[in-house]
């Protein structure tokens, strides 16, 4: 992790954004303090000056300018005139001043002792923040009252520096937090990214570590892991198929090739020639069927099978399949015990073509394997079990050992003893895929220790 | 029968065309979708054979255009797509049958004959179907041969009716599997032959002439022997 990586993290960018926002906020605060709070305080000062002026004018009107000057002189001796500065000039030239100069007070109305240049006093002999109100009374007495507003300036300055420092503090805090969180994120995500790199380079069994920081991030990691698991399963399935194709198709393709080469050697015997050609065509038919089975299986497993599920009577479906298979079972010297009928209320929601194929595969298997051990005794039964409808196909063949049962559901898996028997190795996986497509499952068992019992467990319709 | 074959693969096309001509049919051919469409719109063909995947214009698009133009010639779609939904899509587009590559020529021929001779639906119902001294009455669900009542299970009856409606035509195992039982796959056991042999034992065994004949490597035909 380097600085550039950190710079490009989202959290640092957020931090910078927040820092900028805090900075703007500080500036806005200064403005508000300036235009609002300080102005308000200044208005108070002006009001105070106006109030003093009103008193003075009343005094001048009632007692005359000379009297007011005398009164101010006596007051100036008694108490210090720190709050207000006065300048009174009577029409006959009598003057009182306790610090306010003529220069500061030679006009009417409010004036402020600030020059054109910032901080430069207009009247150098006065305090720099003097606010002066000047008026001429009715008898011609000139009255001026001044007040030092230094405290307002100090307040304003204090507010400004407070805003500045707190703004800087917030900016620093936001940047620090952003950097810290960015760094933490990078460190956590680095683990995730490294894992992804390893998965890309072929370690498909690896899974992402928890990201931390809260539920949403862990949910993300968990969902990504689920996706990875699914992808891995799909890849695994693809691999099995490729290997299955390589194995199960190469054999018949090789045989076909040999046959065609042999055909050259057969000579002119038309019967032998025809026999070889027929056998070659049969080989191709088998290969095509295998392809077909693979295609259907991968579509069912991928959940993309054709039809929308419709309401079906499982009893009727199984009864029909039983009757379709009964002749071939009986021709093989076997028996079919059929315990299924329509209108038994065994309703499911599903696809008839897929279920037909699944049941046909199971019956094919049953006949194929049961027949090896003598007279086949096959049972086909449909019953309700709790919320499920269970379609059972049982035979009296050699069965499948418990430890093999998991494997026979895989594509192309064929037990060693089945290698010499016909079959694609896709029958049981297809039945399993159909059961799962219907939201159900497949279960393999035995009948009192012998034979094979296959159950398609399908959810009953509501 | 006058047939149109639209197929871009040269080998496949000439295989079909040659086979049909040898079987005594008149065949026009087109290698591309637009050329095929021009010919098909002519409307004088007894049957159309369209490849589903053609350059420029797909078989199903031709079919839709042809059907929109009011041409009702039966149509068989050839395809390398074998999934159930592909077949459903083909039939929805107005196809009458659907054959997945690779196929045996005998299968194609049997299906084309079934299409060509398919009478309009209305007249197919009520009548009693007669093949020699065999009478199949779909309405009454009754079969007699030489006046004797023959007792058939419902599956056997459906099979016999299917054959009787196509008297003289070869019916393949695949056609029976699809039409009678909805099997769109080849079962590992030969259930069709077992059913046929049941049917034979009831329909043919006690009589002098054999009406159900096996066509080796192809299927069966119900026919009065000549």
PDB file of C-alpha atoms in Angstrom, chain A residues 274 278 284 288-289 292 295 299 304-306 320-321 323-328 330-331 353 356-357 360-361 364 367 422-424, chain B residues 80-88 100-102 155 180-191 193-195 197-198 216:
ATOM      1  CA  UNK A 274     -24.245 -53.738 -44.846  1.00  0.00           C
ATOM      2  CA  UNK A 278     -25.653 -50.507 -39.911  1.00  0.00           C
ATOM      3  CA  UNK A 284     -23.669 -42.499 -34.336  1.00  0.00           C
ATOM      4  CA  UNK A 288     -26.210 -38.398 -30.665  1.00  0.00           C
ATOM      5  CA  UNK A 289     -28.367 -39.690 -27.823  1.00  0.00           C
ATOM      6  CA  UNK A 292     -28.994 -35.048 -26.372  1.00  0.00           C
ATOM      7  CA  UNK A 295     -27.849 -31.019 -23.381  1.00  0.00           C
ATOM      8  CA  UNK A 299     -30.446 -27.207 -19.199  1.00  0.00           C
ATOM      9  CA  UNK A 304     -33.453 -23.150 -17.834  1.00  0.00           C
ATOM     10  CA  UNK A 305     -35.762 -25.990 -18.726  1.00  0.00           C
ATOM     11  CA  UNK A 306     -38.495 -25.147 -21.131  1.00  0.00           C
ATOM     12  CA  UNK A 320     -49.325 -43.879 -17.486  1.00  0.00           C
ATOM     13  CA  UNK A 321     -45.574 -44.478 -17.323  1.00  0.00           C
ATOM     14  CA  UNK A 323     -48.513 -48.925 -18.421  1.00  0.00           C
ATOM     15  CA  UNK A 324     -46.027 -47.729 -21.055  1.00  0.00           C
ATOM     16  CA  UNK A 325     -43.286 -49.850 -19.454  1.00  0.00           C
ATOM     17  CA  UNK A 326     -45.376 -52.858 -18.442  1.00  0.00           C
ATOM     18  CA  UNK A 327     -45.115 -54.690 -21.804  1.00  0.00           C
ATOM     19  CA  UNK A 328     -41.345 -54.429 -21.996  1.00  0.00           C
ATOM     20  CA  UNK A 330     -43.270 -58.469 -18.848  1.00  0.00           C
ATOM     21  CA  UNK A 331     -41.553 -59.404 -22.102  1.00  0.00           C
ATOM     22  CA  UNK A 353     -42.074 -33.885 -20.056  1.00  0.00           C
ATOM     23  CA  UNK A 356     -41.736 -38.405 -17.730  1.00  0.00           C
ATOM     24  CA  UNK A 357     -38.075 -38.465 -18.637  1.00  0.00           C
ATOM     25  CA  UNK A 360     -38.449 -43.344 -17.711  1.00  0.00           C
ATOM     26  CA  UNK A 361     -34.766 -43.147 -16.761  1.00  0.00           C
ATOM     27  CA  UNK A 364     -34.915 -48.090 -17.705  1.00  0.00           C
ATOM     28  CA  UNK A 367     -35.148 -53.040 -15.871  1.00  0.00           C
ATOM     29  CA  UNK A 422     -25.545 -50.158 -21.759  1.00  0.00           C
ATOM     30  CA  UNK A 423     -26.297 -46.707 -20.422  1.00  0.00           C
ATOM     31  CA  UNK A 424     -24.977 -43.223 -20.604  1.00  0.00           C
TER      32      UNK A 424
ATOM     33  CA  UNK B  80     -29.143 -28.507 -34.479  1.00  0.00           C
ATOM     34  CA  UNK B  81     -30.907 -27.055 -31.438  1.00  0.00           C
ATOM     35  CA  UNK B  82     -32.551 -29.904 -29.624  1.00  0.00           C
ATOM     36  CA  UNK B  83     -33.766 -28.448 -26.374  1.00  0.00           C
ATOM     37  CA  UNK B  84     -37.425 -28.656 -25.482  1.00  0.00           C
ATOM     38  CA  UNK B  85     -37.865 -24.887 -25.554  1.00  0.00           C
ATOM     39  CA  UNK B  86     -36.344 -24.722 -29.043  1.00  0.00           C
ATOM     40  CA  UNK B  87     -38.902 -27.236 -30.246  1.00  0.00           C
ATOM     41  CA  UNK B  88     -41.728 -25.366 -28.550  1.00  0.00           C
ATOM     42  CA  UNK B 100     -33.065 -32.511 -34.746  1.00  0.00           C
ATOM     43  CA  UNK B 101     -29.791 -33.068 -36.594  1.00  0.00           C
ATOM     44  CA  UNK B 102     -28.266 -35.536 -37.117  1.00  0.00           C
ATOM     45  CA  UNK B 155     -52.508 -47.599 -24.698  1.00  0.00           C
ATOM     46  CA  UNK B 180     -48.330 -41.183 -28.110  1.00  0.00           C
ATOM     47  CA  UNK B 181     -46.411 -40.776 -24.892  1.00  0.00           C
ATOM     48  CA  UNK B 182     -44.719 -37.395 -25.027  1.00  0.00           C
ATOM     49  CA  UNK B 183     -41.235 -38.923 -24.871  1.00  0.00           C
ATOM     50  CA  UNK B 184     -38.851 -36.388 -26.395  1.00  0.00           C
ATOM     51  CA  UNK B 185     -35.871 -38.616 -25.748  1.00  0.00           C
ATOM     52  CA  UNK B 186     -34.830 -42.149 -26.544  1.00  0.00           C
ATOM     53  CA  UNK B 187     -35.461 -44.555 -23.698  1.00  0.00           C
ATOM     54  CA  UNK B 188     -32.822 -47.197 -23.123  1.00  0.00           C
ATOM     55  CA  UNK B 189     -35.311 -50.015 -23.365  1.00  0.00           C
ATOM     56  CA  UNK B 190     -37.261 -50.786 -26.473  1.00  0.00           C
ATOM     57  CA  UNK B 191     -40.720 -50.006 -25.176  1.00  0.00           C
ATOM     58  CA  UNK B 193     -41.348 -52.836 -29.906  1.00  0.00           C
ATOM     59  CA  UNK B 194     -42.866 -54.387 -26.811  1.00  0.00           C
ATOM     60  CA  UNK B 195     -46.118 -52.487 -27.362  1.00  0.00           C
ATOM     61  CA  UNK B 197     -45.675 -57.048 -30.278  1.00  0.00           C
ATOM     62  CA  UNK B 198     -48.590 -56.914 -27.806  1.00  0.00           C
ATOM     63  CA  UNK B 216     -36.391 -52.780 -40.722  1.00  0.00           C
TER      64      UNK B 216
END
